[in-house]
XYZ file of N, CA and C in Angstrom:
336
model
N 41.311 171.373 21.545
C 41.043 170.487 22.633
C 42.123 169.442 22.809
N 41.925 168.554 23.724
C 42.927 167.537 24.039
C 43.151 166.519 22.916
N 42.248 166.482 21.969
C 42.404 165.560 20.845
C 43.027 166.224 19.629
N 43.733 167.328 19.847
C 44.440 168.001 18.756
C 45.946 168.040 19.009
N 46.434 166.995 19.615
C 47.881 166.887 19.797
C 48.492 166.286 18.532
N 49.783 166.419 18.427
C 50.554 165.771 17.369
C 51.627 164.926 18.035
N 52.105 163.932 17.339
C 53.247 163.204 17.870
C 54.506 164.029 17.627
N 55.499 163.779 18.443
C 56.777 164.469 18.244
C 57.311 164.146 16.854
N 57.087 162.931 16.407
C 57.514 162.551 15.059
C 56.880 163.396 13.981
N 55.591 163.705 14.113
C 54.917 164.551 13.123
C 55.537 165.948 13.091
N 55.863 166.474 14.249
C 56.431 167.822 14.329
C 57.845 167.831 13.767
N 58.630 166.837 14.110
C 59.996 166.742 13.586
C 59.966 166.542 12.068
N 59.026 165.738 11.575
C 58.888 165.550 10.129
C 58.554 166.870 9.431
N 57.675 167.668 10.024
C 57.345 168.983 9.460
C 58.608 169.833 9.374
N 59.351 169.871 10.466
C 60.602 170.640 10.491
C 61.567 170.142 9.411
N 61.761 168.843 9.357
C 62.721 168.281 8.407
C 62.311 168.555 6.961
N 61.015 168.471 6.673
C 60.540 168.706 5.309
C 60.805 170.147 4.863
N 60.607 171.097 5.779
C 60.774 172.511 5.450
C 62.096 173.100 5.950
N 63.023 172.249 6.336
C 64.270 172.708 6.940
C 65.016 173.728 6.070
N 64.974 173.573 4.767
C 65.717 174.486 3.895
C 65.166 175.906 3.910
N 63.907 176.082 4.305
C 63.354 177.440 4.434
C 63.228 177.877 5.887
N 63.113 176.916 6.790
C 62.987 177.269 8.205
C 64.317 177.791 8.754
N 65.396 177.084 8.455
C 66.723 177.468 8.955
C 66.659 177.711 10.458
N 66.983 178.908 10.903
C 66.929 179.212 12.344
C 65.719 180.071 12.686
N 64.707 180.033 11.830
C 63.523 180.865 12.037
C 62.669 180.359 13.196
N 61.788 181.245 13.627
C 60.952 180.996 14.794
C 59.503 180.722 14.387
N 58.674 180.498 15.395
C 57.252 180.280 15.152
C 56.609 181.523 14.540
N 57.211 182.683 14.773
C 56.691 183.901 14.144
C 56.793 183.814 12.618
N 57.691 183.022 12.110
C 57.798 182.772 10.672
C 56.979 181.543 10.282
N 57.084 180.487 11.078
C 56.446 179.200 10.755
C 54.928 179.336 10.605
N 54.300 180.009 11.555
C 52.825 180.078 11.556
C 52.285 180.746 10.291
N 52.703 181.967 9.927
C 52.101 182.585 8.744
C 52.610 182.036 7.413
N 53.816 181.496 7.391
C 54.424 181.102 6.122
C 54.394 179.604 5.827
N 54.133 178.798 6.838
C 54.061 177.347 6.622
C 52.725 176.786 7.105
N 52.377 177.035 8.359
C 51.152 176.449 8.927
C 49.898 176.986 8.227
N 49.777 178.295 8.122
C 48.555 178.838 7.495
C 48.412 178.420 6.035
N 49.461 178.471 5.223
C 49.287 177.991 3.850
C 48.926 176.509 3.760
N 49.472 175.692 4.653
C 49.151 174.259 4.623
C 47.708 173.970 5.015
N 47.117 174.854 5.805
C 45.759 174.623 6.301
C 44.715 175.509 5.623
N 45.147 176.351 4.696
C 44.267 177.357 4.091
C 43.025 176.760 3.429
N 43.192 175.713 2.660
C 42.048 175.190 1.906
C 40.973 174.597 2.815
N 41.373 174.055 3.959
C 40.411 173.437 4.869
C 40.021 174.338 6.037
N 40.841 175.359 6.300
C 40.607 176.294 7.402
C 40.431 175.560 8.735
N 41.347 174.629 8.972
C 41.377 173.835 10.199
C 42.725 174.039 10.883
N 42.849 173.498 12.075
C 44.154 173.518 12.742
C 45.106 172.601 11.988
N 46.397 172.834 12.163
C 47.379 171.957 11.527
C 47.222 170.525 12.057
N 46.946 170.379 13.334
C 46.769 169.041 13.907
C 45.632 168.297 13.208
N 44.531 168.993 12.952
C 43.398 168.353 12.287
C 43.762 167.928 10.866
N 44.589 168.700 10.217
C 45.005 168.390 8.848
C 46.034 167.256 8.835
N 46.975 167.285 9.771
C 48.073 166.313 9.793
C 47.676 164.972 10.402
N 46.595 164.952 11.164
C 46.161 163.723 11.823
C 46.411 163.809 13.306
N 45.426 164.297 14.052
C 45.612 164.533 15.482
C 45.550 163.261 16.321
N 46.011 163.406 17.546
C 45.910 162.329 18.532
C 45.637 162.965 19.895
N 45.456 162.157 20.893
C 45.160 162.659 22.229
C 46.444 163.128 22.917
N 46.355 164.230 23.620
C 47.519 164.841 24.266
C 48.062 164.001 25.426
N 49.378 163.920 25.486
C 50.064 163.353 26.645
C 50.801 164.451 27.410
N 51.354 165.398 26.683
C 52.142 166.483 27.264
C 51.703 167.812 26.667
N 51.455 168.777 27.535
C 51.144 170.144 27.117
C 52.461 170.911 27.077
N 52.740 171.547 25.957
C 53.998 172.270 25.790
C 53.720 173.768 25.715
N 54.332 174.498 26.619
C 54.288 175.953 26.591
C 55.671 176.421 26.166
N 55.727 177.307 25.194
C 57.030 177.726 24.668
C 56.968 179.177 24.201
N 58.119 179.748 23.993
C 58.248 181.113 23.488
C 58.346 181.062 21.968
N 57.466 181.780 21.292
C 57.460 181.775 19.834
C 58.760 182.308 19.243
N 59.536 183.034 20.028
C 60.779 183.630 19.534
C 61.970 182.686 19.511
N 61.829 181.463 20.023
C 62.925 180.493 19.940
C 62.983 179.902 18.540
N 64.163 179.544 18.124
C 64.309 178.862 16.835
C 63.507 177.559 16.869
N 62.727 177.323 15.836
C 61.914 176.103 15.777
C 62.792 174.857 15.822
N 63.973 174.935 15.249
C 64.884 173.786 15.300
C 65.257 173.457 16.745
N 65.412 174.471 17.586
C 65.703 174.236 19.007
C 64.512 173.603 19.706
N 63.310 174.042 19.347
C 62.106 173.433 19.915
C 62.056 171.952 19.553
N 62.374 171.627 18.304
C 62.358 170.224 17.873
C 63.410 169.401 18.606
N 64.577 169.977 18.830
C 65.622 169.277 19.588
C 65.136 168.972 20.997
N 64.482 169.945 21.617
C 63.955 169.752 22.966
C 62.845 168.708 22.978
N 61.985 168.730 21.965
C 60.920 167.732 21.877
C 61.495 166.320 21.742
N 62.551 166.181 20.963
C 63.196 164.863 20.837
C 63.720 164.393 22.188
N 64.326 165.306 22.935
C 64.833 164.950 24.274
C 63.685 164.529 25.185
N 62.578 165.264 25.131
C 61.406 164.885 25.919
C 60.954 163.486 25.528
N 60.791 163.248 24.244
C 60.335 161.948 23.769
C 61.218 160.811 24.251
N 62.522 161.011 24.153
C 63.458 159.966 24.580
C 63.405 159.732 26.082
N 63.104 160.786 26.847
C 63.103 160.627 28.302
C 61.807 160.024 28.847
N 60.701 160.124 28.113
C 59.424 159.631 28.641
C 58.849 158.420 27.899
N 59.407 158.073 26.772
C 58.811 157.026 25.927
C 58.883 155.634 26.532
N 59.838 155.366 27.338
C 60.092 154.066 27.978
C 60.050 152.898 26.992
N 58.915 152.240 26.833
C 58.856 151.014 26.033
C 58.303 151.209 24.621
N 58.354 152.414 24.130
C 57.855 152.673 22.773
C 58.764 153.685 22.087
N 58.594 153.890 20.795
C 59.445 154.842 20.088
C 59.233 156.280 20.591
N 60.310 157.017 20.739
C 60.233 158.398 21.234
C 59.351 159.279 20.369
N 59.334 159.012 19.073
C 58.582 159.879 18.154
C 57.072 159.672 18.250
N 56.616 158.664 19.027
C 55.175 158.430 19.183
C 54.571 159.207 20.357
N 55.408 159.854 21.149
C 54.912 160.657 22.278
C 54.147 161.848 21.710
N 52.969 162.119 22.276
C 52.143 163.207 21.738
C 52.226 164.468 22.606
N 52.215 165.600 21.921
C 52.318 166.901 22.589
C 51.279 167.864 22.014
N 50.795 168.732 22.875
C 49.852 169.782 22.461
C 50.623 171.083 22.434
N 50.725 171.684 21.260
C 51.401 172.974 21.078
C 50.411 173.897 20.387
N 50.215 175.070 20.956
C 49.163 175.981 20.493
C 49.182 176.232 18.984
N 50.325 176.484 18.419
C 50.417 176.796 16.992
C 49.788 175.715 16.133
N 49.957 174.484 16.532
C 49.448 173.353 15.754
C 48.036 172.951 16.150
N 47.674 173.130 17.401
C 46.382 172.658 17.910
C 45.245 173.646 17.699
N 45.556 174.932 17.720
C 44.517 175.952 17.580
C 44.314 176.278 16.106
N 43.064 176.357 15.711
C 42.723 176.743 14.348
C 43.126 178.206 14.161
N 44.135 178.446 13.367
C 44.663 179.795 13.175
C 43.711 180.697 12.387
N 42.634 180.133 11.860
C 41.620 180.917 11.143
C 40.462 181.307 12.043
N 40.436 180.794 13.258
C 39.355 181.108 14.202
C 39.903 181.159 15.624
N 40.944 181.931 15.819
C 41.595 181.984 17.133
C 40.622 182.456 18.205
N 39.866 183.496 17.943
C 38.920 184.010 18.955
C 37.890 182.958 19.322
N 37.343 182.289 18.335
C 36.365 181.247 18.605
C 36.964 180.077 19.366
N 38.183 179.713 19.026
C 38.872 178.625 19.708
C 39.106 178.969 21.185
N 39.582 180.172 21.427
C 39.883 180.572 22.805
C 38.624 180.794 23.633
N 37.551 181.196 22.970
C 36.286 181.408 23.680
C 35.489 180.118 23.817
N 35.927 179.083 23.096
C 35.240 177.796 23.158
C 33.964 177.763 22.348
N 33.883 178.623 21.320
C 32.667 178.676 20.526
C 32.833 178.061 19.143
N 33.984 177.470 18.862
C 34.207 176.883 17.529
C 33.455 175.588 17.373
């Protein structure tokens, strides 16, 4: 839902923390190898685990792009819309982080 956004700072921090394994990998690598293991014990969305906030921007993206490129673009978005606050506080909704990867069908059907 709209309350499962993350700040751009949270997403960039995730990238920076795992940068040595992410390299130029895509969401096809990130989701099963980083997001699911981080959320396995709670079986929640990454946003719920990391500390969600209300969405300001909905982001649609191709999972095949390098995650580092996605983060670069998110930083540019943050800098262009933040105006009187830090760019990293801008919140975005991205499916990989907002949807519970353990209950995708329920999430999409609205039955979770």
